[in-house]
Tab-separated table of C-alpha atoms in Angstrom:
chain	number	residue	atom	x	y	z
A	1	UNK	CA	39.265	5.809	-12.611
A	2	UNK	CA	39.210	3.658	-9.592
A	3	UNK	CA	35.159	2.586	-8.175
A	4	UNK	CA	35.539	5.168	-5.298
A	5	UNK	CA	36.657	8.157	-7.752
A	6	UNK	CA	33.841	7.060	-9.898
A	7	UNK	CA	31.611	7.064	-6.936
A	8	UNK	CA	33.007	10.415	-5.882
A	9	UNK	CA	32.599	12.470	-9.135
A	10	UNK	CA	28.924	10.624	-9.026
A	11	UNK	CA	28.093	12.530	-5.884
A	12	UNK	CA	29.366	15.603	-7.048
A	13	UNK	CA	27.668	15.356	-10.654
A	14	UNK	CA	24.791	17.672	-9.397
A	15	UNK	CA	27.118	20.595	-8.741
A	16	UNK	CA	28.292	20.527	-12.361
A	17	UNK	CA	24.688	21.296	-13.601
A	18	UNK	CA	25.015	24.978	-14.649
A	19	UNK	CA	22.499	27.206	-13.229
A	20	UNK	CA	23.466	30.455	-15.774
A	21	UNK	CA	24.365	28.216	-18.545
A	22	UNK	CA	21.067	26.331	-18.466
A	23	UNK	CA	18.952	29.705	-18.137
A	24	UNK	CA	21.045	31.294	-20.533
A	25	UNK	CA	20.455	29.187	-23.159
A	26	UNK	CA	16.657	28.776	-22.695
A	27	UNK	CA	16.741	32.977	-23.043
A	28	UNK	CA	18.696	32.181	-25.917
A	29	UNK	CA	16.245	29.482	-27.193
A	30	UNK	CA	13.201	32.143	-26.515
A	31	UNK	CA	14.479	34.877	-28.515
A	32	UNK	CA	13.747	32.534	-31.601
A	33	UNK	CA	10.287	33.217	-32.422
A	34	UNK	CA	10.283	35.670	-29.298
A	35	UNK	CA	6.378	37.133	-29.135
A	36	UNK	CA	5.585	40.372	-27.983
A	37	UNK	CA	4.034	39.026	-24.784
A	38	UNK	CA	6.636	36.662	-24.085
A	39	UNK	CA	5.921	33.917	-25.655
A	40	UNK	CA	7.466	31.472	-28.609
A	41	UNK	CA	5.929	31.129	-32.118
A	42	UNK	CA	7.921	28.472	-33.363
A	43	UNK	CA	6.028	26.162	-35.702
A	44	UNK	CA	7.092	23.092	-36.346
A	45	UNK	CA	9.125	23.013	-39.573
A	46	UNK	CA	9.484	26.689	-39.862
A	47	UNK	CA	12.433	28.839	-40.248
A	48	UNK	CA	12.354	29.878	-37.120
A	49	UNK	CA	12.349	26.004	-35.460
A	50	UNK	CA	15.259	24.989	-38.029
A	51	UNK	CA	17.031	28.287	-36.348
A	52	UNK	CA	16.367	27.116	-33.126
A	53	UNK	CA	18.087	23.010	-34.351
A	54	UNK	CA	20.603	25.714	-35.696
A	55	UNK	CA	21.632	27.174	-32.318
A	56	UNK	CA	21.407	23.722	-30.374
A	57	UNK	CA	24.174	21.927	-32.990
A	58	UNK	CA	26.564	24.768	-32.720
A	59	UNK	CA	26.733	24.484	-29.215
A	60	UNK	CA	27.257	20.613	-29.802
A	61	UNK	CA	29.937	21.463	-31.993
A	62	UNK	CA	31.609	23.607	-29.802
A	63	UNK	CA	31.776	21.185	-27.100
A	64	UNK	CA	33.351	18.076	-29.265
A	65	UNK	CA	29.728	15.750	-29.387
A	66	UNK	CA	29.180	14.096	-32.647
A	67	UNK	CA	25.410	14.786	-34.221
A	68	UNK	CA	23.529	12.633	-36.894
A	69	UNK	CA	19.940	13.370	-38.300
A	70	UNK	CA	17.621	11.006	-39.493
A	71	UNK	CA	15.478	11.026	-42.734
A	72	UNK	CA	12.590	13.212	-40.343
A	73	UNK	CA	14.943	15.488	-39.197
A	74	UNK	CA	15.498	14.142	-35.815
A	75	UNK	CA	18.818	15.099	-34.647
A	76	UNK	CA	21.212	13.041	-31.669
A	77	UNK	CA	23.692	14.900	-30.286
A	78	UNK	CA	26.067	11.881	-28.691
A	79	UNK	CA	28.722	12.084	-25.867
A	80	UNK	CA	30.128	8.627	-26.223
A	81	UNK	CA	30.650	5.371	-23.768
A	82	UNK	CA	33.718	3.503	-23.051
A	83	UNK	CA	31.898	0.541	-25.449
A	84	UNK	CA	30.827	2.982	-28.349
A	85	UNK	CA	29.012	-0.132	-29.740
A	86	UNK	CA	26.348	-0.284	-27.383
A	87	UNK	CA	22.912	1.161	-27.991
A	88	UNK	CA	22.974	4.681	-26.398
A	89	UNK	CA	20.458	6.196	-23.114
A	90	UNK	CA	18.443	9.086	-25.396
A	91	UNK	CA	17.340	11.722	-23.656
A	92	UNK	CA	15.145	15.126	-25.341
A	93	UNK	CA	11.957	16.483	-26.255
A	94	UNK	CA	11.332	19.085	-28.842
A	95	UNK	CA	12.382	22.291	-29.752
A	96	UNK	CA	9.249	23.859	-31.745
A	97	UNK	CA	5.685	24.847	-30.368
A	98	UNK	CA	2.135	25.550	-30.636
A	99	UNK	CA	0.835	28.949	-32.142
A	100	UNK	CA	2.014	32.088	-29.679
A	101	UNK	CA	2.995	28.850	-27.095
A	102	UNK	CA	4.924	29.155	-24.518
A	103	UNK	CA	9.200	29.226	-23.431
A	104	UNK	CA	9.678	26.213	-21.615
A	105	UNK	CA	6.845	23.162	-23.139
A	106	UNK	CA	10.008	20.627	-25.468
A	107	UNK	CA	12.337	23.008	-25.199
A	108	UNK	CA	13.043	22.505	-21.409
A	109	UNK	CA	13.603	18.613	-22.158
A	110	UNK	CA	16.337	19.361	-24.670
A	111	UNK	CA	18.119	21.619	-22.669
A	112	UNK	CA	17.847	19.463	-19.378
A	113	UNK	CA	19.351	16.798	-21.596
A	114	UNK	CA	21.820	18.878	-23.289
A	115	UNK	CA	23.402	20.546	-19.916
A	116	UNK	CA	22.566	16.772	-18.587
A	117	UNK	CA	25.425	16.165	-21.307
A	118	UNK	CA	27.803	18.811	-20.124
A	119	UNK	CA	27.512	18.340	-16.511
A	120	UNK	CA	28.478	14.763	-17.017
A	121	UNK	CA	31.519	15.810	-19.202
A	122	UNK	CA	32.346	18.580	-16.699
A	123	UNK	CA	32.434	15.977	-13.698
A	124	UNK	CA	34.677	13.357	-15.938
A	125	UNK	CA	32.285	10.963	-15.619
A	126	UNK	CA	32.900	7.737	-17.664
A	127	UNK	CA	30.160	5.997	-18.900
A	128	UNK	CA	29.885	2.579	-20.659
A	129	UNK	CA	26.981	3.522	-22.812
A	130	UNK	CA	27.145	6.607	-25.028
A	131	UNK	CA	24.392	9.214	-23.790
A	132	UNK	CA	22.713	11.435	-26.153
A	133	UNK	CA	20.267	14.516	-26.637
A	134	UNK	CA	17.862	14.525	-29.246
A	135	UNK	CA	15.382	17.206	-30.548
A	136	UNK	CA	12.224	14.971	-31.878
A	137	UNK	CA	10.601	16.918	-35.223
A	138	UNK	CA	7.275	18.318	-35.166
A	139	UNK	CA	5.586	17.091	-31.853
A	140	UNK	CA	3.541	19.737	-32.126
A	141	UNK	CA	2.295	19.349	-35.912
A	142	UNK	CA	-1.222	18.850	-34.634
A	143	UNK	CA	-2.335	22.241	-33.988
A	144	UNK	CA	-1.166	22.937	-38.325
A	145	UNK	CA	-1.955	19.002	-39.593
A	146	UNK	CA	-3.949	17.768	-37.014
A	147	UNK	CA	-1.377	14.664	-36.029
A	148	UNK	CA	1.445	15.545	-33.273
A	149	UNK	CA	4.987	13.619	-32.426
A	150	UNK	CA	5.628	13.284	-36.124
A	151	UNK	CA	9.038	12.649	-35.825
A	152	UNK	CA	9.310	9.995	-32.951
A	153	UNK	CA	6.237	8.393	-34.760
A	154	UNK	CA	8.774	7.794	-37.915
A	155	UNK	CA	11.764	6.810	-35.823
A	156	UNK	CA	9.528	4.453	-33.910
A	157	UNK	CA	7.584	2.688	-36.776
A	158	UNK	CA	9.217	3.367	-40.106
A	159	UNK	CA	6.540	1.956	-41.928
A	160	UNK	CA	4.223	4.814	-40.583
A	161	UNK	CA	6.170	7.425	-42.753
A	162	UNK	CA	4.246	6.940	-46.048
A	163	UNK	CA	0.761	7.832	-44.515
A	164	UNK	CA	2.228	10.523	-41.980
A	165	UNK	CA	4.292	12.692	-45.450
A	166	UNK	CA	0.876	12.861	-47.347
A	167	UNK	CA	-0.617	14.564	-44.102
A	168	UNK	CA	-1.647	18.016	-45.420
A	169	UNK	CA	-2.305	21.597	-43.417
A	170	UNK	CA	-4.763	24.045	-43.941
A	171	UNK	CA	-3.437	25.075	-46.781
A	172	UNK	CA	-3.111	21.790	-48.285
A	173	UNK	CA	0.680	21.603	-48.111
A	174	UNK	CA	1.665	17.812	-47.359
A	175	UNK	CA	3.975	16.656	-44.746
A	176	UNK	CA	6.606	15.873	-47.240
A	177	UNK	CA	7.124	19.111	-48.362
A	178	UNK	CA	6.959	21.192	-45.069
A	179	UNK	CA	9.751	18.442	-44.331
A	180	UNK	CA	11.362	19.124	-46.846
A	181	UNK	CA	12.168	22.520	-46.575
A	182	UNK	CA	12.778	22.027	-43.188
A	183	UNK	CA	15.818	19.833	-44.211
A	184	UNK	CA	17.478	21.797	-46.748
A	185	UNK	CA	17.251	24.431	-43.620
A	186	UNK	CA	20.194	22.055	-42.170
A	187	UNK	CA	23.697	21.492	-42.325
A	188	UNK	CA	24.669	18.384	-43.024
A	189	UNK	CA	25.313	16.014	-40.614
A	190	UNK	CA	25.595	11.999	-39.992
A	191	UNK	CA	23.219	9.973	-40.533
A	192	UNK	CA	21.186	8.357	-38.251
A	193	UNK	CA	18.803	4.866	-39.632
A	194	UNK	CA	15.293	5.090	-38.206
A	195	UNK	CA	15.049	2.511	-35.004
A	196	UNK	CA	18.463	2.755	-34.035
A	197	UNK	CA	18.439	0.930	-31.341
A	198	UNK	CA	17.405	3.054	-28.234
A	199	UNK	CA	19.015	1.289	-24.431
A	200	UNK	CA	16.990	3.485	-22.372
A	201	UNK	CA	14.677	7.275	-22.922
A	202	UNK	CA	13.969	9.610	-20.194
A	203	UNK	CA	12.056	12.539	-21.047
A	204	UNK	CA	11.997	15.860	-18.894
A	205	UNK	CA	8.874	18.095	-19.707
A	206	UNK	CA	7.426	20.987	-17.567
A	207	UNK	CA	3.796	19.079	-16.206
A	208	UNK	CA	2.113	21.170	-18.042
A	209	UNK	CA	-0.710	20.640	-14.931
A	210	UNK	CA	-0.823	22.067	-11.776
A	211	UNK	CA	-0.500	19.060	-9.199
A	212	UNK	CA	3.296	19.591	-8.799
A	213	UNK	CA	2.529	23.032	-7.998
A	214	UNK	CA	-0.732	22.346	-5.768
A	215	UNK	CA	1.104	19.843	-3.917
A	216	UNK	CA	4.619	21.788	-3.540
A	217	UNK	CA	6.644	19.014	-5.054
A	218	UNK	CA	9.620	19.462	-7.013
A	219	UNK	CA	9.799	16.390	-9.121
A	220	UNK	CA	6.823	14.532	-10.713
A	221	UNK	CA	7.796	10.789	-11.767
A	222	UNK	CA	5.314	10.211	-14.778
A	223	UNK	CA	3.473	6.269	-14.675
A	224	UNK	CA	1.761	6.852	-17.589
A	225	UNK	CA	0.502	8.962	-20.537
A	226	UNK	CA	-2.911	8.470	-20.786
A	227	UNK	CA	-4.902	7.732	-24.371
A	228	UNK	CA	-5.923	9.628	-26.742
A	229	UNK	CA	-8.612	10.457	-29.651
A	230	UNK	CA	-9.596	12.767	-31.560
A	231	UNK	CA	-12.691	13.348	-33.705
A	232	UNK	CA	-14.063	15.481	-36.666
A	233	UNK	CA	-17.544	16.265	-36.552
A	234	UNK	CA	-18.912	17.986	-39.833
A	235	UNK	CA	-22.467	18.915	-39.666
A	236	UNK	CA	-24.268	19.369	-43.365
A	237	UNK	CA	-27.596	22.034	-43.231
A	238	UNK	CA	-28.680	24.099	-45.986
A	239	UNK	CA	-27.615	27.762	-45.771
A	240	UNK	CA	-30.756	30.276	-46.344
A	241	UNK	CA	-31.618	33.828	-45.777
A	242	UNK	CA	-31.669	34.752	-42.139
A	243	UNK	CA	-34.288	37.019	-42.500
A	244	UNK	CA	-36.983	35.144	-44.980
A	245	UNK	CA	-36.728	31.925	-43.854
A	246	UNK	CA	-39.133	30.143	-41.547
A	247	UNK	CA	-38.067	27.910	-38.418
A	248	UNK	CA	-39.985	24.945	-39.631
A	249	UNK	CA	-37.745	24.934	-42.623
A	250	UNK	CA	-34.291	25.916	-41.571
A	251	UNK	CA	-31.669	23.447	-41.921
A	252	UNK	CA	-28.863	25.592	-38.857
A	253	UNK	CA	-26.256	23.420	-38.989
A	254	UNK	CA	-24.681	25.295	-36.168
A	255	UNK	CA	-27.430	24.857	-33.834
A	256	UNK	CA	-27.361	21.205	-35.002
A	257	UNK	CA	-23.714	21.126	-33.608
A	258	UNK	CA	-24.470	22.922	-31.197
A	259	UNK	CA	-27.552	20.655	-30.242
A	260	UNK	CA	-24.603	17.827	-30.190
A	261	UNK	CA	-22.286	19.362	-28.269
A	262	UNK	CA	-24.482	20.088	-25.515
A	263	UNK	CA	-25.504	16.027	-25.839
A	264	UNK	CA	-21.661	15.071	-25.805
A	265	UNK	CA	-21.010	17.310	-22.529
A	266	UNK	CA	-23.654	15.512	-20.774
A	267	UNK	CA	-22.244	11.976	-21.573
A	268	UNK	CA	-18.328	12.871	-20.760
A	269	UNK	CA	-19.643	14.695	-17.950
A	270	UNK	CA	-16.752	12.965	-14.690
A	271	UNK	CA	-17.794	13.990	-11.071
A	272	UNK	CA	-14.534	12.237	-10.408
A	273	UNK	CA	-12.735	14.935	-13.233
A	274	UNK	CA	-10.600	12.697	-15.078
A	275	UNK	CA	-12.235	12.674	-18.364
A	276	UNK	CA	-10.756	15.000	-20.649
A	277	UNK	CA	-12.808	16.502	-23.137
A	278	UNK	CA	-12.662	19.478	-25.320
A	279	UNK	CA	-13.748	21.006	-28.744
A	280	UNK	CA	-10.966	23.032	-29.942
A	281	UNK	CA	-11.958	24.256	-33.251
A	282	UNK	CA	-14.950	25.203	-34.961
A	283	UNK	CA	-15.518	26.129	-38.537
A	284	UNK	CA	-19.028	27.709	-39.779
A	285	UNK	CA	-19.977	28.126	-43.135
A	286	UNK	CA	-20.200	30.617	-45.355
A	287	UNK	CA	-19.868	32.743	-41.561
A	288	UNK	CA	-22.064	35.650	-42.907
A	289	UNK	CA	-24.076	37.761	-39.828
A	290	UNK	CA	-27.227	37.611	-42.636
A	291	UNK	CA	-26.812	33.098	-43.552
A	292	UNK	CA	-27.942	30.408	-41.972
A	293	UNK	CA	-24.914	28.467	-41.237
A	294	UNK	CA	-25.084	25.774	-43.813
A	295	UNK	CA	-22.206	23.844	-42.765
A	296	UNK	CA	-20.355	23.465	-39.083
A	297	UNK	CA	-17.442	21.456	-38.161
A	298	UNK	CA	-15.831	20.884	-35.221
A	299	UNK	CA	-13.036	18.999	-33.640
A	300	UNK	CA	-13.162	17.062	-30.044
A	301	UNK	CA	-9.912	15.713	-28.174
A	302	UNK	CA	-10.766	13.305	-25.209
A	303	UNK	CA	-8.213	11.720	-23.441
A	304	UNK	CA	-8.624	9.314	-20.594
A	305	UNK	CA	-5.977	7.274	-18.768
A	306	UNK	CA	-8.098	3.876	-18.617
A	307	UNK	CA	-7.894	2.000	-22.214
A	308	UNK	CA	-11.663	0.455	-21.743
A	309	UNK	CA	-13.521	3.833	-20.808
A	310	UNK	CA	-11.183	5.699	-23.685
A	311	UNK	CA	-13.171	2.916	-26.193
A	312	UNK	CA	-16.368	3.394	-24.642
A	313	UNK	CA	-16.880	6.922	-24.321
A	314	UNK	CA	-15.540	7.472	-27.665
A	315	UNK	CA	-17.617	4.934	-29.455
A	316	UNK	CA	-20.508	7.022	-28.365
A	317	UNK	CA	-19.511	10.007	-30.070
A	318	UNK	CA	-20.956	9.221	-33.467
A	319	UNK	CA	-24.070	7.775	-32.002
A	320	UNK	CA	-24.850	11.017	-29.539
A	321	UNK	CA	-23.603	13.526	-33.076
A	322	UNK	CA	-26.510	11.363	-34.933
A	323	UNK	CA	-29.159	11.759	-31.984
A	324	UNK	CA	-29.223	15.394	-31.814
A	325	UNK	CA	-28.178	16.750	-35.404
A	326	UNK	CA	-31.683	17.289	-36.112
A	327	UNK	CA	-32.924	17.460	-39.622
A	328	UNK	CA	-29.230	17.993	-40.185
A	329	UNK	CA	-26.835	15.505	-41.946
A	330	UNK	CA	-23.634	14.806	-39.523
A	331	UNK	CA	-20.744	12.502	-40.447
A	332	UNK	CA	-18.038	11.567	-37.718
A	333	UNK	CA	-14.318	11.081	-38.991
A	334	UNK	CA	-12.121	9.789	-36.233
A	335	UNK	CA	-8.479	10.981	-36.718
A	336	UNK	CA	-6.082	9.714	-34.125
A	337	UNK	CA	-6.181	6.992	-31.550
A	338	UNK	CA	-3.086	6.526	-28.952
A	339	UNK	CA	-3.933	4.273	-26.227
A	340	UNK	CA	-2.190	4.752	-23.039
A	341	UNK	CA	1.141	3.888	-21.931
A	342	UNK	CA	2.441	2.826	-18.859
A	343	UNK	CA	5.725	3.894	-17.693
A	344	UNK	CA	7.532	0.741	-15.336
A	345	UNK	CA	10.662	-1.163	-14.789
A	346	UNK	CA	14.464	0.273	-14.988
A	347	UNK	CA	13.901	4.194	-15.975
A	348	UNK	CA	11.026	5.027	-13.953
A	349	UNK	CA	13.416	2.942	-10.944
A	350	UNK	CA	16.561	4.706	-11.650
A	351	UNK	CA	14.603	8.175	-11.463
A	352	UNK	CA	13.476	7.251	-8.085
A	353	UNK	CA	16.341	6.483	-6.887
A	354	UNK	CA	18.288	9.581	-8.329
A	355	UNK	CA	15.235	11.675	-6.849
A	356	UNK	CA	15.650	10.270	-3.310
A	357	UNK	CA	19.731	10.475	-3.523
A	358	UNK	CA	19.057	13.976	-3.907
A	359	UNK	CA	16.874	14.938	-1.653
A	360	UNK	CA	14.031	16.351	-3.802
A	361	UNK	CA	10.516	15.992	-2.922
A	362	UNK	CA	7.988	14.367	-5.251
A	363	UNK	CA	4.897	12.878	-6.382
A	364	UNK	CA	3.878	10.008	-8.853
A	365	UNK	CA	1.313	11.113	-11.542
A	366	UNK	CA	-0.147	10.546	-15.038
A	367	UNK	CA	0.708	12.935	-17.657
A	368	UNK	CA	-2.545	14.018	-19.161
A	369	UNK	CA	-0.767	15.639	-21.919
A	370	UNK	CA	0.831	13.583	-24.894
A	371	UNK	CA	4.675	13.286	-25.485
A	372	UNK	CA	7.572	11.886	-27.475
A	373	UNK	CA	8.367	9.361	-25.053
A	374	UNK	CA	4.376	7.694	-26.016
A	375	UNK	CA	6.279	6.791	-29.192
A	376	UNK	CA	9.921	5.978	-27.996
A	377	UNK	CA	8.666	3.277	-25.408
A	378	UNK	CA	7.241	1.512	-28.201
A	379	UNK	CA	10.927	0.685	-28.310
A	380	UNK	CA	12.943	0.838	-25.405
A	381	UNK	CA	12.206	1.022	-21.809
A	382	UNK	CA	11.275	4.681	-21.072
A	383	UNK	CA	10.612	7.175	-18.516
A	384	UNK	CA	9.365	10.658	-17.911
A	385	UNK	CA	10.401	13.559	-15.488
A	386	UNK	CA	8.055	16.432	-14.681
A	387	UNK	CA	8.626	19.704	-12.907
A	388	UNK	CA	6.219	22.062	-11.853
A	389	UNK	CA	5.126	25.125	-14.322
A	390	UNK	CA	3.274	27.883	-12.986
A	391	UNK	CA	-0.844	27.457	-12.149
A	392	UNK	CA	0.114	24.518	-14.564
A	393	UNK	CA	-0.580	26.477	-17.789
A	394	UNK	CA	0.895	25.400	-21.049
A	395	UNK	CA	0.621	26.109	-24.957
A	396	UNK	CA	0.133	29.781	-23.898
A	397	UNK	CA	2.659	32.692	-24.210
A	398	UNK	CA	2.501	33.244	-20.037
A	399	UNK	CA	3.345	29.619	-19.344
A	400	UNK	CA	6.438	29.906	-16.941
A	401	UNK	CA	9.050	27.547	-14.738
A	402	UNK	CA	11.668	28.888	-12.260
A	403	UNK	CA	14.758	28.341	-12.608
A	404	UNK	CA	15.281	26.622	-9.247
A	405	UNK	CA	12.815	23.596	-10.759
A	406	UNK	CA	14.752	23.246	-14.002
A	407	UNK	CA	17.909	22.854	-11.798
A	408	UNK	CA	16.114	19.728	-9.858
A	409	UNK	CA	14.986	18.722	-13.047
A	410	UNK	CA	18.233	18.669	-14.363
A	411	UNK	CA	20.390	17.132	-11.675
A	412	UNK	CA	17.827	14.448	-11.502
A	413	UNK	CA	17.967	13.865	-14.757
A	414	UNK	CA	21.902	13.829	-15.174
A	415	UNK	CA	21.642	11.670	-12.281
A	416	UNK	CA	19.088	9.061	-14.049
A	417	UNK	CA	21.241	8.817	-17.243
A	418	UNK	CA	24.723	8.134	-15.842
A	419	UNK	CA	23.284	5.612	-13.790
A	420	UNK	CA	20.991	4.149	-16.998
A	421	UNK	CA	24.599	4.175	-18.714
A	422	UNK	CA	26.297	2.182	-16.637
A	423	UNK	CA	23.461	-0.314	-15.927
């Protein structure tokens, strides 16, 4: 193919993009797990997610691409370059989701990438790099073991994988054996070595926010994912009878946590609202109308896009649980800490320039939520693309996209990786 046909079938690449095909599938994808209010219970490494991996490889297969799996589960679908040997563009997100989530949070990303694929074959575009979509394993893992992106963790930092298998659920079931189970769920397939080298990742996710919608933009180009920690705070009283004993010699711990939350909202309060802070769980024990609580633990999440304030504010967590548990014993476990990454350089470039070729309009923004491509750009050069979701609500069964917006999101992404191929 002559420079000028290349050019050519180039320009036309965004009329390949298959408006029925791509909503077809993601009705196709939402049936798995389907919840009675429209929503997707799809756990990560549960039957229903290795149905979902299921679906996605025999449409692979159907179409020609090659697919390998790695030792997580990860699985690369690959529509090759004219040099085979170089290190592919990767593009994906996840397939599974959060309890009764939503139809479109991962899922959107692997299909983007996957009719990214198609389109590209459907236009006869030749590329010198291979191009592939991959479904990452168990992003969300943190709502069942408390630790997210599982899979992109492993691929990214192999020697990660010992601590992340002995992770356990609430029903003390490691890592490894949820894995494992997800795995002899699969066909077999090629095998993929973790940190394969990766030229280029571009990740398309629904915002899961509601600038893009506020601002009535169709594309969001992500410049960072901001950081991340999360806490346990356990809270140790003395459980007594509600009814005999005195005030002066109750030990509540739920008043003492609740004593400490109060405290904590007072320190992360943000008049500029950037701060992210939440407790998301709380556990009371023995949770009898007629018992003091004798025991009360809770989780917090803060994220914060600036690496210095994410230290500070969540140093003081610990000291402000210890100032206001009363005559109540508190200990504070911290259990993750991502600090933020900055997207820059070739992929957030290229998916500029594919944006602006197209005619879209847009916005740059931080995604406040975390995301596969945290891990991936640990490394290779990576990228995110947003597009709007609906009063930007997420992890909940009414979260919704349009159609036209996955379209954008999808030319621009087919777009981003042809011309990340051929860099």
């Amino acid at each position: 193919m002559s420079r000028t046909e290349a050019l050519n079938s180039l320009h036309m690449l965004a009329a390949h993009v298959d408006e029925g095909r791509l909503w077809q599938r993601h009705l196709d994808m939402a049936s798995i797990g389907a919840t009675p209010l429209g929503g997707v219970h799809r756990l990560p490494f549960s039957k229903e997610d290795a149905e979902s991996r299921r679906l996605f490889l025999s449409w692979a297969s159907a179409r020609g691409f090659a697919a390998e799996m790695d030792d997580f589960g990860n699985i690369f679908v690959r529509r090759d370059g004219t040099e085979r040997n170089l290190a592919p563009v990767v593009s994906g997100s996840h397939s599974d989701t959060q309890p009764n989530g939503g139809r479109f949070d991962g899922i959107f990303g692997v299909l983007a990438a996957f009719e990214a694929l198609e389109a590209i074959d459907d236009a006869g575009i030749a590329t010198r790099r291979p191009i592939e979509a991959v479904i990452w394993t168990a992003e969300e893992a943190d709502a069942q073991f408390g630790v997210g992106c599982l899979g992109s963790q492993a691929y990214a930092d192999p020697s990660k994988l010992p601590s992340l298998m002995e992770i356990r659920n609430g029903q003390n079931i490691p890592v490894k054996q949820a894995l494992a189970q997800l795995m002899a769920d699969h066909q077999h397939l090629g095998s993929r070595p973790f940190k394969s080298p990766i030229a280029y990742y571009v990740e398309a996710h629904i915002e899961q926010g509601p600038e893009l919608e506020a601002q009535d933009k169709a594309i969001g180009i992500v410049t960072a994912i901001q950081g991340h920690r999360s806490f346990k705070v356990q809270v140790m009283g003395e459980a007594g009878h509600a009814g005999a004993t005195p005030e002066r010699l109750r030990k509540d711990a739920l008043v003492a946590a609740m004593q400490i939350f109060s405290g904590l909202r007072k320190v992360f309060h943000d008049p500029d609202d950037v701060v992210r802070f939440t407790v998301g769980e709380m556990d009371v024990v023995p949770n009898a109308m007629a018992v003091i609580p004798g025991s009360a633990t809770f989780t917090i999440d803060f994220r914060h896009p600036d690496p210095d304030i994410l230290q500070s504010l969540g140093d003081r967590i610990a000291v402000v649980a210890r100032e206001n548990a009363g005559p109540c014993d508190v200990t504070v476990s911290e259990l993750r800490h991502s600090s933020p990454v900055v997207f820059k350089g070739s992929v957030p470039e290229t998916i500029l320039k594919a944006v602006e070729s197209l005619g879209y309009s847009f916005m740059a923004l931080p995604s406040g939520a975390g995301h596969d491509a945290r891990y991936i750009a640990e490394i290779a050069p990576a990228g995110m693309i947003f597009i709007p979701c609906w009063r930007g609500i997420s992890h909940n069964e009414a979260e919704s996209a349009t159609l036209q917006d996955m379209v954008a999101g999808t030319r621009v992404l087919a777009k981003t990786l042809v011309e990340l191929a051929n860099l």
